[in-house]
């Protein structure tokens, strides 16, 4: 952003600004203040859960995979965490440790299937998601587990006007940004996502970033599940799938300017993407729009917003392989040939 | 330096050789080679599952029961074949379930209880299906939004609209004659007692799909998934090929919706989960996500394998809640195996000898020949 070039992140924040202005106008039109503490609190709370998941999803998408098992990990974390805690303050630490460890193991399995067995991330995580969904459906009927009162403060506490859980989310985002920008692992993540084969031939262990990204994503989803547990007070085996967090987190990441194919994007954009959803929802709530129509608006916004910068993103890319820089010995120069179509044309032009 | 020159010359050699490597050996050998590819193995899987079910549940050996099972599976098989077109071209269609729900609601509310509105209603449904596919395709190809996002947006929008119109509850009930398409069949057939209309529809769609994939369109579609750059350089219009794939996918969902009205009635939740079920079936059929590999009938066989698997689990007394788990394990295992097999088994090279020097020399010849 230091340079004058318009990056996709700038556009995303432009869109966010646009959405905020529109939402503020709509809210003012209803005779209410968009920037009131209560309303801002609503928006920040709404961004927390999807934000946590989307941070993990960003890493997974950057490395060139996808995670569809997210909603089931969220649900699992909420019931397992609640089950271990069982309403006792002393159970908080073991519950946190066991839940996050479990989620980490699930993520590691995801990563191992993707990197080790060469199964497309879409299928691998759809599969593990189904496995978890079967387990949740067979083991838990209705809500189970109970959050300790002290744990519920995680969601209820406000530091100034800002919810504590939101700060937790920001902290995770900061950590992820640091890892992506400053560590070797982060750079490897981009390299593998950009082109796994080139990364491998450059001497990277391509499996490591994939496994780390998947593990982080599942742990972040576990955190989201724990925050939901703190918010609801009880663990619910369907809380994740009801939220539709798999597709919504992917949508938020792509809305934030990250390439779905991997290798390009950042956390800041993702946070803006999540915020766009939250502000939209808030404005539609103020308008008392039919909840079913909300989905229509969301769907249209996702496609239109991504279309806006998907276009310029690809257009501006330098044409690396279109024109060979100099004459190559492989192609002979036919004298005075008519112009054939396609690549041969370009090759000939370059060779003359 | 070498990489940019290699890619155009490589295409030159491909143009000189036949588009598809020549088959070697007789029919029997070709079938046996085909069966060990993931696209062929799914047929073996279907046969094994079928035998297993017949052993656990003798009722299933009755031809009538079999044909009714085929009839019940027809909608998902048709949806899987639609999804195949999109996946083999390297894209996703997540809007399939939403399209089914839309068509079901249209059938319920537009056709209603009047027989005279069946034909106009059907025309409307096909038009709506075409338009949805067109929008999906154009947004993916011309606006360059990833198809995952486009069809996700389409899914949200359609489902939202459908629920808004119906209020989220079952509304409208199409006339019995329309529901006959999904429910009824030709009765009084000697061995099987009844041939459901859905089986006939499935047979027609399968035959048409197999024919279509042998047409230039089908070949181009597979090439679009395998190497879009090469296809563009070869002069094919990538956007129109892929857009047609999306239209075919939506139309398949429409047909599946028409059949489902007969089975399930009118409810906005009809077809929910079909997008992932269809993708699972396609992948189980050995079609590679990312495009470029696979056979359309294997996708349909994948749907049958999936349904047979569920049937077997029921026959074995496994609780319905564990179905998801088994399904998840199976698709991971199937795709992991397929990933190994696709990289191991290749069709034998058509050129008998000198492959490495040949690829460096032939292109030069072919390009110069092409120029003259």
Tab-separated table of C-alpha atoms in Angstrom, chain A residues 5-197:
chain	number	residue	atom	x	y	z
A	5	UNK	CA	-0.635	1.181	-7.188
A	6	UNK	CA	-4.172	0.224	-6.296
A	7	UNK	CA	-3.987	-3.185	-4.669
A	8	UNK	CA	-6.997	-5.384	-4.219
A	9	UNK	CA	-6.805	-4.757	-0.464
A	10	UNK	CA	-7.290	-1.038	-1.121
A	11	UNK	CA	-10.342	-1.824	-3.209
A	12	UNK	CA	-11.720	-4.104	-0.497
A	13	UNK	CA	-11.384	-1.335	2.056
A	14	UNK	CA	-12.969	1.039	-0.449
A	15	UNK	CA	-15.928	-1.327	-0.736
A	16	UNK	CA	-16.072	-1.586	3.059
A	17	UNK	CA	-16.123	2.212	3.335
A	18	UNK	CA	-18.895	2.336	0.742
A	19	UNK	CA	-20.910	-0.256	2.636
A	20	UNK	CA	-20.390	1.581	5.936
A	21	UNK	CA	-21.505	4.892	4.418
A	22	UNK	CA	-24.554	3.237	2.867
A	23	UNK	CA	-25.376	1.498	6.142
A	24	UNK	CA	-24.962	4.760	8.095
A	25	UNK	CA	-27.301	6.553	5.689
A	26	UNK	CA	-29.878	3.766	5.866
A	27	UNK	CA	-29.683	3.680	9.661
A	28	UNK	CA	-30.007	7.463	9.814
A	29	UNK	CA	-33.000	7.194	7.514
A	30	UNK	CA	-34.638	4.965	10.137
A	31	UNK	CA	-33.940	7.653	12.721
A	32	UNK	CA	-31.147	5.777	14.444
A	33	UNK	CA	-27.425	6.266	14.826
A	34	UNK	CA	-25.200	3.743	13.075
A	35	UNK	CA	-22.206	4.797	15.169
A	36	UNK	CA	-23.934	4.392	18.510
A	37	UNK	CA	-22.037	2.219	20.990
A	38	UNK	CA	-24.735	-0.423	21.000
A	39	UNK	CA	-24.782	-0.760	17.248
A	40	UNK	CA	-21.003	-0.864	16.915
A	41	UNK	CA	-20.940	-3.470	19.666
A	42	UNK	CA	-23.400	-5.543	17.625
A	43	UNK	CA	-21.219	-5.358	14.542
A	44	UNK	CA	-17.996	-6.205	16.395
A	45	UNK	CA	-19.666	-9.171	18.069
A	46	UNK	CA	-20.969	-10.353	14.706
A	47	UNK	CA	-17.495	-10.212	13.143
A	48	UNK	CA	-15.810	-12.219	15.920
A	49	UNK	CA	-16.878	-15.761	15.055
A	50	UNK	CA	-16.677	-15.507	11.273
A	51	UNK	CA	-13.460	-13.503	11.665
A	52	UNK	CA	-11.734	-16.233	13.673
A	53	UNK	CA	-12.725	-18.892	11.166
A	54	UNK	CA	-11.912	-16.734	8.154
A	55	UNK	CA	-8.376	-16.078	9.427
A	56	UNK	CA	-7.724	-19.809	9.434
A	57	UNK	CA	-9.508	-20.230	6.123
A	58	UNK	CA	-7.277	-17.506	4.626
A	59	UNK	CA	-4.166	-19.526	5.463
A	60	UNK	CA	-5.701	-22.667	3.969
A	61	UNK	CA	-6.787	-20.890	0.793
A	62	UNK	CA	-3.409	-19.149	0.484
A	63	UNK	CA	-1.687	-22.514	0.496
A	64	UNK	CA	-3.999	-23.638	-2.304
A	65	UNK	CA	-6.456	-25.805	-0.388
A	66	UNK	CA	-9.949	-25.371	1.050
A	67	UNK	CA	-11.519	-26.281	4.385
A	68	UNK	CA	-15.144	-27.379	4.314
A	69	UNK	CA	-14.934	-29.211	7.652
A	70	UNK	CA	-14.992	-25.899	9.544
A	71	UNK	CA	-18.626	-25.922	10.726
A	72	UNK	CA	-18.311	-29.399	12.227
A	73	UNK	CA	-15.074	-28.500	13.991
A	74	UNK	CA	-16.868	-25.473	15.451
A	75	UNK	CA	-19.716	-27.657	16.682
A	76	UNK	CA	-17.353	-30.294	18.026
A	77	UNK	CA	-15.329	-27.688	19.935
A	78	UNK	CA	-18.482	-26.279	21.469
A	79	UNK	CA	-19.801	-29.649	22.730
A	80	UNK	CA	-16.431	-31.078	23.779
A	81	UNK	CA	-15.397	-27.847	25.509
A	82	UNK	CA	-18.758	-27.606	27.261
A	83	UNK	CA	-18.648	-31.278	28.192
A	84	UNK	CA	-15.256	-31.062	29.880
A	85	UNK	CA	-15.989	-27.745	31.546
A	86	UNK	CA	-19.345	-28.944	32.891
A	87	UNK	CA	-20.012	-25.572	34.460
A	88	UNK	CA	-16.964	-25.688	36.763
A	89	UNK	CA	-14.426	-22.877	36.772
A	90	UNK	CA	-11.675	-25.406	37.425
A	91	UNK	CA	-12.536	-27.137	34.165
A	92	UNK	CA	-11.786	-24.147	31.992
A	93	UNK	CA	-8.069	-24.768	31.435
A	94	UNK	CA	-8.350	-28.526	30.726
A	95	UNK	CA	-11.328	-27.846	28.466
A	96	UNK	CA	-9.402	-25.261	26.478
A	97	UNK	CA	-6.329	-27.484	26.174
A	98	UNK	CA	-8.161	-30.664	25.212
A	99	UNK	CA	-10.510	-28.939	22.771
A	100	UNK	CA	-7.814	-27.013	20.951
A	101	UNK	CA	-5.553	-30.067	20.868
A	102	UNK	CA	-8.372	-32.154	19.422
A	103	UNK	CA	-9.070	-29.526	16.794
A	104	UNK	CA	-5.371	-29.354	16.014
A	105	UNK	CA	-5.304	-33.105	15.461
A	106	UNK	CA	-8.301	-32.875	13.120
A	107	UNK	CA	-6.564	-30.129	11.179
A	108	UNK	CA	-3.358	-32.144	11.018
A	109	UNK	CA	-5.315	-35.092	9.640
A	110	UNK	CA	-6.864	-32.789	7.024
A	111	UNK	CA	-3.447	-31.525	6.084
A	112	UNK	CA	-1.970	-35.012	5.960
A	113	UNK	CA	-4.754	-36.217	3.648
A	114	UNK	CA	-4.291	-33.225	1.353
A	115	UNK	CA	-0.497	-33.231	1.301
A	116	UNK	CA	0.236	-36.910	1.818
A	117	UNK	CA	-2.505	-38.683	-0.112
A	118	UNK	CA	-2.800	-35.953	-2.767
A	119	UNK	CA	-6.535	-35.605	-2.282
A	120	UNK	CA	-8.018	-32.270	-3.348
A	121	UNK	CA	-8.669	-30.098	-0.262
A	122	UNK	CA	-12.304	-29.768	-1.242
A	123	UNK	CA	-12.873	-33.528	-1.089
A	124	UNK	CA	-10.577	-34.230	1.852
A	125	UNK	CA	-12.262	-31.700	4.117
A	126	UNK	CA	-15.736	-32.505	2.795
A	127	UNK	CA	-14.923	-36.072	3.841
A	128	UNK	CA	-13.576	-35.266	7.298
A	129	UNK	CA	-16.487	-32.870	7.744
A	130	UNK	CA	-18.908	-35.706	6.981
A	131	UNK	CA	-17.054	-37.996	9.388
A	132	UNK	CA	-17.378	-35.414	12.162
A	133	UNK	CA	-20.989	-34.703	11.251
A	134	UNK	CA	-21.787	-38.400	11.577
A	135	UNK	CA	-20.063	-38.540	14.950
A	136	UNK	CA	-21.851	-35.417	16.198
A	137	UNK	CA	-25.209	-36.626	14.944
A	138	UNK	CA	-24.832	-40.062	16.524
A	139	UNK	CA	-23.345	-39.020	19.851
A	140	UNK	CA	-25.110	-35.812	20.788
A	141	UNK	CA	-28.834	-35.283	20.803
A	142	UNK	CA	-29.594	-31.659	21.466
A	143	UNK	CA	-27.379	-29.305	23.426
A	144	UNK	CA	-24.866	-30.767	25.835
A	145	UNK	CA	-22.201	-29.448	28.183
A	146	UNK	CA	-22.251	-26.277	30.190
A	147	UNK	CA	-19.923	-23.273	30.171
A	148	UNK	CA	-18.516	-22.058	33.476
A	149	UNK	CA	-19.677	-18.624	34.538
A	150	UNK	CA	-16.102	-17.314	34.456
A	151	UNK	CA	-15.755	-18.632	30.906
A	152	UNK	CA	-18.914	-16.881	29.818
A	153	UNK	CA	-17.205	-13.602	30.720
A	154	UNK	CA	-15.065	-14.129	27.605
A	155	UNK	CA	-18.025	-13.064	25.553
A	156	UNK	CA	-19.628	-10.680	28.013
A	157	UNK	CA	-16.606	-8.587	28.975
A	158	UNK	CA	-16.049	-5.263	27.258
A	159	UNK	CA	-12.766	-3.390	27.386
A	160	UNK	CA	-14.056	0.114	26.845
A	161	UNK	CA	-16.543	-0.296	24.033
A	162	UNK	CA	-14.726	-3.266	22.510
A	163	UNK	CA	-15.749	-6.866	23.269
A	164	UNK	CA	-12.947	-9.034	24.662
A	165	UNK	CA	-13.617	-11.806	22.144
A	166	UNK	CA	-13.202	-9.319	19.321
A	167	UNK	CA	-9.777	-8.375	20.700
A	168	UNK	CA	-8.912	-12.078	20.826
A	169	UNK	CA	-9.826	-12.295	17.153
A	170	UNK	CA	-7.714	-9.228	16.340
A	171	UNK	CA	-4.817	-10.754	18.279
A	172	UNK	CA	-5.026	-13.943	16.221
A	173	UNK	CA	-5.185	-11.847	13.061
A	174	UNK	CA	-2.068	-9.945	14.126
A	175	UNK	CA	-0.252	-13.170	14.826
A	176	UNK	CA	-1.251	-14.567	11.444
A	177	UNK	CA	-0.059	-11.389	9.711
A	178	UNK	CA	3.296	-11.656	11.512
A	179	UNK	CA	3.689	-15.295	10.504
A	180	UNK	CA	2.797	-14.574	6.886
A	181	UNK	CA	5.072	-11.558	6.551
A	182	UNK	CA	8.030	-12.225	8.781
A	183	UNK	CA	8.618	-15.947	8.993
A	184	UNK	CA	10.024	-18.442	6.577
A	185	UNK	CA	6.909	-20.553	7.052
A	186	UNK	CA	4.716	-17.678	5.910
A	187	UNK	CA	6.712	-17.171	2.760
A	188	UNK	CA	6.654	-20.885	2.074
A	189	UNK	CA	2.876	-20.765	2.434
A	190	UNK	CA	2.657	-18.242	-0.396
A	191	UNK	CA	5.184	-20.179	-2.457
A	192	UNK	CA	3.342	-23.494	-2.202
A	193	UNK	CA	-0.011	-21.823	-2.845
A	194	UNK	CA	1.332	-19.994	-5.883
A	195	UNK	CA	2.793	-23.066	-7.523
A	196	UNK	CA	3.361	-26.212	-5.527
A	197	UNK	CA	5.485	-27.816	-8.240
